[in-house]
Every structure is written in C-alpha cells, then in structure tokens.
Amino acid sequence: MNATVSGINNDLRDSEIRYRRLFEAAQDGILILDAKTGMIEDVNPYLIKMLGYSREEFVKKKLWEVGAFRDIESSKDAFEALQVNEYIRYEDLPLKTKDGRFVDVEFVSNVYLVGYEKVIQCNIRDITERKQAENALQASETKFRRLVEHLPTVIYMNPADDASSMNYVSPQIQALIGYTSEEWLTDQTLWMKALHPEDIEHVLAQTSHTDHQSEPFDLEYRMTHRDGQLVWVHDQAILVNDREGKHHYWQGIMLDITARKQAEEKIQRQLEHLIALSAVDRIIASNFDLKLSLSEILVYVLKELRVDAADILIFDSNMQMLEYGAERGFRTKSVRKAQVRFGESYAGRVALERQLVQIPNIEDEPDNLLLKKFLAGEDFVCYYGVPLIAKGQVKGVLEVFHRSKLNPDEEWIDFLHTLAGQVAIAAENALLFESLQRSNLELTSAYDATIEGWSRALDLRDKETEGHSLRVTEMTGELSRVFGLSDMELVQVRWGSLLHDIGKMGVPDAILLKPGALTEDEWTVMKKHPFFAYEMLAPIRYLRQALDIPYCHHEKWDGTGYPRGLSGDQIPLSARIFAIVDVWDALTSDRPYRPAWTDNDALNYILMSSGTHFDPQVVDSFMQVTGRNLMTL
Ligand code: C2E
Ligand code: SIN
Ligand code: SIN
Ligand code: FE
Ligand code: FE
C-alpha cells in the first residue's frame, strides 16, 4: 500500500464521512436513486421520519413503487424527465405518509456523476409550515381586505412620484364617483377628469405641498360623479416612506361629505333668505307706493331664487284681470303691457287654481300665447308662477323665469311661496290704501301722522304763521262737509290741504322769503310751485287723489289763474274750496312781504273776488261758515 494511495483513500473516506453526516443530519428529506434504473439507493432518516416508511420499504425499490410516491402520476414521468433534463422541481407536491396523511413538499431533483455512475439526488422539503403561514397571511389579507372594503370610506394608494395614478383603490369608489376600482386603476386620468374644474388648482397645490414638505394631505374638494352630480369629498393622505426614508407611496382615505356640505350650504342659504326676508319686510313697511315696493322686492326674488327674471301681476277684481305690477330682468318691455284674464294663460291659471304652476321646459309648449306675445326674444327655458294670497283672497301672481334649466328642490319652492306671501302682504297693504278701506284706521292714522309732520316742516321753511297748514286744513274740511264730500274724499282733501304748498320746496329761499314785491322772473319761478307739487306727489300712488289741491289751488274761477288756466268746473271742487280758505288765512297772517290784514278786510276781499277769483257758490258757503265762526268768537 503506498502512502499516496492510502492518503487518497483517507481523504475520500474523510469526505464521505462528512457528507454522510450531512445526509444523516439534514432537515430536508433526501433520496439517492440510481439514474439508470430509478432504483432507490439511499434514504436519509429525516425522510423516513417525515413519511413513516421504514428504510427497508424504500431501498432497492423504484421511486414509484414506494407507497408515498405511488399516487403521484408524475413520479414516473418525473424520473423519465430527469434522465433528459437532469433537473426538476415541484413547488408543491402532496405526499402520502404511511398512516395516510398528506405532507406538502417541495421536490427538487438533480443528476450527479459519482465516478462513472450517474446518481439522482432528490431533496424533499416539508413545506407544511410555510403553507400554513401563507394561508394565514392569505386569511389575514382577506380579513383586512374585507375590512377595508366595508369601511364607509374609500381607501387608496398611489405611487409617491405620481399622485394621479393609483396602485389600489377600494371598491367604495364606485358609490362615491360612479366608476369601479378597475376603471379607476385602468384609466389613470380619471381622477383629474373627475376633479371639479374650480378645485383642480387648489388640490394640485396641496398635493405638491405634501410631496415636498411631507406634511399630511388634508383637503375638502368637489368631484363630479359619473352621472353628473356634484360630490364633496374629504381627502386625507400621508406619504409612506421606504426603509431608506425615500417617499414610497401615498396612502389615503376619501370620505363622502356631500351631505354635510349641502347642509352647510343650506344653512348659509337660509341665513341669506332670512336677511332677504327682513329686507323685504323693510321695503313693505317703508314704502307706500306699491309698484315701487314690488319692484324693490323683485331684486331679492331674483337674487335669492337665482333666476333671470320675475314679474308681479296684480289682480283687478273689477276687471277680473291680472295687470302688470312690476318686473325685473326682462330684455323687452312687453311684459309691462300684460293683461291676463282670470283663468287664462299661465298667470290666469295660477290665480284661478290658487296654486303653483311649473313649466320646466317652455319649449314643450310651443303653441303658448305667453311665448309668442310676451316672451319673444327672452329665451326663457322655464316658468314658475305662484299666487299672491292675502286674507284668503288672490291679490295677484308672482312669476319667475329662467334662461336655463332649473332643478328646484323643495327648499327653493318653499322660498318661492314665502316670497309670494310677503309680496301678497305688500300688495294687500298698498291696495288697502288705494281703496282707502276705512276699516284699517290704524294704518291710515300712521300715514296721517307722517303727512302732518311733513306739512309742519313745510310751514317752518315757508316762515308761515305757525299752524297755517293745519288751520287751512281744518277749515277746508269743515267747508267741504257742506258740499257733501264722502269720508274717503275728505281724507284726500285733508292730505291735499296739509301738503298744498309742498311745491314751494322747489322755490329758492331768496324768492320765497323776499320781504318785498317779486320781480317778473321771480314770479315765473314762484308760479311753478303747483307744478312742482304735482311732480313730487304724482309718483306716490296713495296720494294721487290728494293731488288736486296742491296742483290746482291757484287756478281762478274766471280762468286767469295758474298753472294751467283752468276755469269754472274744470277746477276740482276741493281746489275751489281750498283756494278761498288759503287766501283768507294768508291775508289774515303776517307775510314777509306785508303785515296781516284785518278779518273784515279779508272777508270783503273774498266777497269782491266772487265770480272772478272764486266760485260764487263756495264763497256763499264760506261766508255762512266763517260768519258763524266769527260770531262765536
Ligand atoms: P301765500 O303767501 O300763501 O299767499 C297765497 C295766496 O293768498 C296768494 O296767491 C294770493 O292769492 C293771496 N294773497 C296773499 N297775500 C296777498 C296780498 O297781500 N294781496 C292779495 N291781493 N292777495 C294775497 P298768489 O298771489 O298766487 O301768491 C302765491 C305765493 O307767492 C304766496 O303764497 C307767496 O308765497 C308768494 N308771493 C305772492 N306775492 C308776493 C310778494 O309780493 N312778495 C313775496 N316775497 N312773495 C309773494
Ligand atoms: C386621490 O385622492 O385620488 C389622490 C389624491 C392624492 O394623491 O393627493
Ligand atoms: C306675463 O306676461 O307674464 C303674463 C302671461 C302669463 O303669465 O300667462
Ligand atoms: Fe300756493
Ligand atoms: Fe298757503
């Protein structure tokens, strides 16, 4: 035996011992097969333990003859494949143990050359635990996914470098925006498309802020649902970093806050409604002129209802007609000529049926008179008409028009009715005045006090003797009663008397308070005062009938008076009566241009002027009344 050979043998033995130890101690099952026959040459203790067969049941058997492998279709094929491929791997094979259980294994085979012999080494790893862990992970994934997908929010993840493309979005997104998560993940432009145009800039700025400052993203913004509806979302996200501290991905939630936002907007709107209503109240309380009030109220109608145009038609119960009262927002003036018969057309129907008439699309009613006559050139799309009802009576109709589609909700309709209620009150108040329903004494006396105060202020300016206006008013009233004027007419006479020289407001102090005679030019101005009165009072509807006295108190019976040179019966009776009283009071008072006359001189002057300046019949009556009064002094 030479040293070298025995050295080699020693080395071989050492190495064989080493490998045998590994083979015996390995924590994987190992089989050694003869590559030519497929006969099992060796099996390690771990595999014996794993499968429960004895060493004898393996050794000198073909692989597929061993019970554990017999059921595996592939084991023979695998062996054949091995001869060609020299390497084969099954990730997950179920092997049957001696006692009938299944063990999941990973099966890897390699062909080696040992000397001149080809052997196959099969490594068989029990993967039961790994599979259990995987299953547990799977179960946990499923659990969390279920959790995530049932939260009342949308959960999403985006790559850090691209906020608009998504890695994950939970299926609730469909309820929020109408697109499925699949659509959302496939079309990366959806988010930008769904963002409300007015919010894009804001959202992108905040996104970039989060990207750069790593501060959480927290924003409320608007999106458009697939069906076109507006959706408010509360979007909160954070940037999650990877192990190197680099931005890894966005992780966020989106909450549907549409209902809350709508509630907030509703509160805001209601506040505005309240403010508008109180403004409308103020208009009603401070304006006696119906058309002016209505026109001012319509400003609020347009603003609060967000409509393009509105009008108010007033019901004339004598004529059974709705007549133009006020308008706002119309392009043409044709609505001002509106005269709608009760029961006819939209407005007439509103008044007759005493209920809202809605025409959401005027186009659908092409034969309509409204379209042709009043609305040509207005381009209105929809119409809403509500009755104005006060004290159970229809006072008119409020009509609103819009040049695009309106989708009025309940709140809008309610507010339309509320405004209509207020307009009805305004109309009621003003109409009361116009017809001077004496039943409403309280209201009348409120106006009366105002006018009296007004006339006192006028006297002050005129430097007239204190109480001139009130005096002539009382005297005129007394004289008027002799002529059988009605109570209603007497109120007008009273107000006309109180305000008879209101036109002197338009005469400069230098002329009005001049101590001496007036020049021709000064007279020209002075003689305008009745016309100034007309201009001032004519727009005030409820004083229209009281205008006779301020306008005509300087007309003369013989036609030589001013401003119009009326004569005889052309001059309203109340003005003929008043003229005598006014001259009487002027003559018996101090004037800047002369001292007071005596009563006698004044009476004589009036008697002398009968048939020239004054109506003789009124002079007679004046003499009786004044004579009686003077007697009692
Ligand atoms: P008034 O002072 O209230 O007088 C009302 C009317 O009473 C006068 O209308 C006139 O018809 C009559 N009247 C008043 N004073 C006299 C008078 O001394 N003699 C005569 N014959 N009649 C008198 P009338 O004349 O149209 O005047 C309208 C207003 O013009 C007067 O209101 C007064 O404000 C102003 N006025 C008239 N004359 C003068 C004047 O000589 N000087 C100045 N500064 N103002 C005058
Ligand atoms: C999203 O809300 O869909 C993305 C938001 C973001 O990245 O900020
Ligand atoms: C209007 O001009 O508004 C009256 C016509 C109608 O309402 O039918
Ligand atoms: Fe006068
Ligand atoms: Fe006077």
PDB file of N, CA, C and O in Angstrom, residues 500-530:
ATOM      1  N   HIS A 500    -100.548 121.447   0.612  1.00  0.00           N
ATOM      2  CA  HIS A 500    -100.902 122.294  -0.533  1.00  0.00           C
ATOM      3  C   HIS A 500     -99.729 123.069  -1.110  1.00  0.00           C
ATOM      4  O   HIS A 500     -99.614 123.236  -2.306  1.00  0.00           O
ATOM      5  N   ASP A 501     -98.834 123.548  -0.273  1.00  0.00           N
ATOM      6  CA  ASP A 501     -97.715 124.338  -0.781  1.00  0.00           C
ATOM      7  C   ASP A 501     -96.395 123.559  -0.785  1.00  0.00           C
ATOM      8  O   ASP A 501     -95.318 124.160  -0.745  1.00  0.00           O
ATOM      9  N   ILE A 502     -96.510 122.241  -0.845  1.00  0.00           N
ATOM     10  CA  ILE A 502     -95.283 121.421  -0.846  1.00  0.00           C
ATOM     11  C   ILE A 502     -94.399 121.808  -2.033  1.00  0.00           C
ATOM     12  O   ILE A 502     -93.177 121.683  -1.984  1.00  0.00           O
ATOM     13  N   GLY A 503     -95.025 122.347  -3.095  1.00  0.00           N
ATOM     14  CA  GLY A 503     -94.267 122.747  -4.284  1.00  0.00           C
ATOM     15  C   GLY A 503     -93.326 123.910  -4.005  1.00  0.00           C
ATOM     16  O   GLY A 503     -92.368 124.127  -4.757  1.00  0.00           O
ATOM     17  N   LYS A 504     -93.550 124.603  -2.916  1.00  0.00           N
ATOM     18  CA  LYS A 504     -92.644 125.711  -2.587  1.00  0.00           C
ATOM     19  C   LYS A 504     -91.258 125.198  -2.188  1.00  0.00           C
ATOM     20  O   LYS A 504     -90.309 125.982  -2.096  1.00  0.00           O
ATOM     21  N   MET A 505     -91.172 123.883  -1.960  1.00  0.00           N
ATOM     22  CA  MET A 505     -89.854 123.264  -1.729  1.00  0.00           C
ATOM     23  C   MET A 505     -88.930 123.548  -2.908  1.00  0.00           C
ATOM     24  O   MET A 505     -87.714 123.593  -2.764  1.00  0.00           O
ATOM     25  N   GLY A 506     -89.537 123.695  -4.085  1.00  0.00           N
ATOM     26  CA  GLY A 506     -88.733 123.920  -5.281  1.00  0.00           C
ATOM     27  C   GLY A 506     -88.437 125.395  -5.531  1.00  0.00           C
ATOM     28  O   GLY A 506     -87.784 125.742  -6.501  1.00  0.00           O
ATOM     29  N   VAL A 507     -88.904 126.270  -4.647  1.00  0.00           N
ATOM     30  CA  VAL A 507     -88.683 127.722  -4.824  1.00  0.00           C
ATOM     31  C   VAL A 507     -87.542 128.164  -3.903  1.00  0.00           C
ATOM     32  O   VAL A 507     -87.581 127.902  -2.709  1.00  0.00           O
ATOM     33  N   PRO A 508     -86.528 128.802  -4.443  1.00  0.00           N
ATOM     34  CA  PRO A 508     -85.378 129.188  -3.604  1.00  0.00           C
ATOM     35  C   PRO A 508     -85.780 130.162  -2.493  1.00  0.00           C
ATOM     36  O   PRO A 508     -86.696 130.971  -2.670  1.00  0.00           O
ATOM     37  N   ASP A 509     -85.065 130.081  -1.371  1.00  0.00           N
ATOM     38  CA  ASP A 509     -85.298 130.949  -0.212  1.00  0.00           C
ATOM     39  C   ASP A 509     -85.325 132.425  -0.613  1.00  0.00           C
ATOM     40  O   ASP A 509     -86.153 133.193  -0.127  1.00  0.00           O
ATOM     41  N   ALA A 510     -84.390 132.804  -1.492  1.00  0.00           N
ATOM     42  CA  ALA A 510     -84.250 134.214  -1.883  1.00  0.00           C
ATOM     43  C   ALA A 510     -85.560 134.764  -2.441  1.00  0.00           C
ATOM     44  O   ALA A 510     -85.868 135.941  -2.263  1.00  0.00           O
ATOM     45  N   ILE A 511     -86.338 133.920  -3.096  1.00  0.00           N
ATOM     46  CA  ILE A 511     -87.622 134.353  -3.646  1.00  0.00           C
ATOM     47  C   ILE A 511     -88.717 134.175  -2.604  1.00  0.00           C
ATOM     48  O   ILE A 511     -89.483 135.097  -2.312  1.00  0.00           O
ATOM     49  N   LEU A 512     -88.753 133.005  -2.022  1.00  0.00           N
ATOM     50  CA  LEU A 512     -89.838 132.656  -1.102  1.00  0.00           C
ATOM     51  C   LEU A 512     -89.876 133.613   0.096  1.00  0.00           C
ATOM     52  O   LEU A 512     -90.949 134.020   0.552  1.00  0.00           O
ATOM     53  N   LEU A 513     -88.689 133.961   0.611  1.00  0.00           N
ATOM     54  CA  LEU A 513     -88.632 134.748   1.847  1.00  0.00           C
ATOM     55  C   LEU A 513     -88.368 136.236   1.565  1.00  0.00           C
ATOM     56  O   LEU A 513     -88.070 137.011   2.474  1.00  0.00           O
ATOM     57  N   LYS A 514     -88.503 136.613   0.297  1.00  0.00           N
ATOM     58  CA  LYS A 514     -88.230 138.013  -0.069  1.00  0.00           C
ATOM     59  C   LYS A 514     -89.210 138.960   0.646  1.00  0.00           C
ATOM     60  O   LYS A 514     -90.420 138.756   0.588  1.00  0.00           O
ATOM     61  N   PRO A 515     -88.674 140.044   1.336  1.00  0.00           N
ATOM     62  CA  PRO A 515     -89.564 140.921   2.097  1.00  0.00           C
ATOM     63  C   PRO A 515     -90.459 141.809   1.210  1.00  0.00           C
ATOM     64  O   PRO A 515     -91.529 142.212   1.638  1.00  0.00           O
ATOM     65  N   GLY A 516     -90.037 142.077  -0.016  1.00  0.00           N
ATOM     66  CA  GLY A 516     -90.837 142.973  -0.861  1.00  0.00           C
ATOM     67  C   GLY A 516     -91.510 142.272  -2.015  1.00  0.00           C
ATOM     68  O   GLY A 516     -91.643 141.042  -2.027  1.00  0.00           O
ATOM     69  N   ALA A 517     -91.956 143.070  -2.988  1.00  0.00           N
ATOM     70  CA  ALA A 517     -92.645 142.534  -4.165  1.00  0.00           C
ATOM     71  C   ALA A 517     -91.689 141.711  -5.031  1.00  0.00           C
ATOM     72  O   ALA A 517     -90.483 141.934  -5.031  1.00  0.00           O
ATOM     73  N   LEU A 518     -92.281 140.766  -5.803  1.00  0.00           N
ATOM     74  CA  LEU A 518     -91.465 139.883  -6.648  1.00  0.00           C
ATOM     75  C   LEU A 518     -91.266 140.511  -8.021  1.00  0.00           C
ATOM     76  O   LEU A 518     -92.153 141.192  -8.537  1.00  0.00           O
ATOM     77  N   THR A 519     -90.082 140.290  -8.613  1.00  0.00           N
ATOM     78  CA  THR A 519     -89.840 140.716  -9.990  1.00  0.00           C
ATOM     79  C   THR A 519     -90.558 139.741 -10.926  1.00  0.00           C
ATOM     80  O   THR A 519     -91.034 138.670 -10.490  1.00  0.00           O
ATOM     81  N   GLU A 520     -90.563 140.059 -12.212  1.00  0.00           N
ATOM     82  CA  GLU A 520     -91.244 139.199 -13.177  1.00  0.00           C
ATOM     83  C   GLU A 520     -90.624 137.796 -13.203  1.00  0.00           C
ATOM     84  O   GLU A 520     -91.322 136.790 -13.193  1.00  0.00           O
ATOM     85  N   ASP A 521     -89.283 137.787 -13.216  1.00  0.00           N
ATOM     86  CA  ASP A 521     -88.578 136.493 -13.226  1.00  0.00           C
ATOM     87  C   ASP A 521     -88.873 135.689 -11.969  1.00  0.00           C
ATOM     88  O   ASP A 521     -89.073 134.468 -12.020  1.00  0.00           O
ATOM     89  N   GLU A 522     -88.899 136.387 -10.846  1.00  0.00           N
ATOM     90  CA  GLU A 522     -89.171 135.700  -9.574  1.00  0.00           C
ATOM     91  C   GLU A 522     -90.582 135.133  -9.574  1.00  0.00           C
ATOM     92  O   GLU A 522     -90.825 134.022  -9.100  1.00  0.00           O
ATOM     93  N   TRP A 523     -91.521 135.872 -10.147  1.00  0.00           N
ATOM     94  CA  TRP A 523     -92.894 135.381 -10.248  1.00  0.00           C
ATOM     95  C   TRP A 523     -92.967 134.122 -11.113  1.00  0.00           C
ATOM     96  O   TRP A 523     -93.711 133.194 -10.824  1.00  0.00           O
ATOM     97  N   THR A 524     -92.155 134.116 -12.173  1.00  0.00           N
ATOM     98  CA  THR A 524     -92.154 132.941 -13.054  1.00  0.00           C
ATOM     99  C   THR A 524     -91.801 131.684 -12.265  1.00  0.00           C
ATOM    100  O   THR A 524     -92.425 130.627 -12.411  1.00  0.00           O
ATOM    101  N   VAL A 525     -90.783 131.854 -11.404  1.00  0.00           N
ATOM    102  CA  VAL A 525     -90.381 130.698 -10.577  1.00  0.00           C
ATOM    103  C   VAL A 525     -91.468 130.386  -9.559  1.00  0.00           C
ATOM    104  O   VAL A 525     -91.889 129.224  -9.389  1.00  0.00           O
ATOM    105  N   MET A 526     -91.966 131.436  -8.880  1.00  0.00           N
ATOM    106  CA  MET A 526     -92.975 131.238  -7.837  1.00  0.00           C
ATOM    107  C   MET A 526     -94.209 130.525  -8.380  1.00  0.00           C
ATOM    108  O   MET A 526     -94.770 129.640  -7.731  1.00  0.00           O
ATOM    109  N   LYS A 527     -94.599 130.879  -9.606  1.00  0.00           N
ATOM    110  CA  LYS A 527     -95.824 130.310 -10.163  1.00  0.00           C
ATOM    111  C   LYS A 527     -95.659 128.841 -10.586  1.00  0.00           C
ATOM    112  O   LYS A 527     -96.627 128.195 -10.977  1.00  0.00           O
ATOM    113  N   LYS A 528     -94.441 128.379 -10.468  1.00  0.00           N
ATOM    114  CA  LYS A 528     -94.229 126.953 -10.778  1.00  0.00           C
ATOM    115  C   LYS A 528     -94.563 126.048  -9.584  1.00  0.00           C
ATOM    116  O   LYS A 528     -94.590 124.826  -9.720  1.00  0.00           O
ATOM    117  N   HIS A 529     -94.801 126.638  -8.399  1.00  0.00           N
ATOM    118  CA  HIS A 529     -94.905 125.761  -7.223  1.00  0.00           C
ATOM    119  C   HIS A 529     -96.030 124.743  -7.304  1.00  0.00           C
ATOM    120  O   HIS A 529     -95.862 123.612  -6.842  1.00  0.00           O
ATOM    121  N   PRO A 530     -97.205 125.041  -7.926  1.00  0.00           N
ATOM    122  CA  PRO A 530     -98.210 123.967  -8.024  1.00  0.00           C
ATOM    123  C   PRO A 530     -97.733 122.805  -8.912  1.00  0.00           C
ATOM    124  O   PRO A 530     -98.055 121.641  -8.646  1.00  0.00           O
TER     125      PRO A 530
END
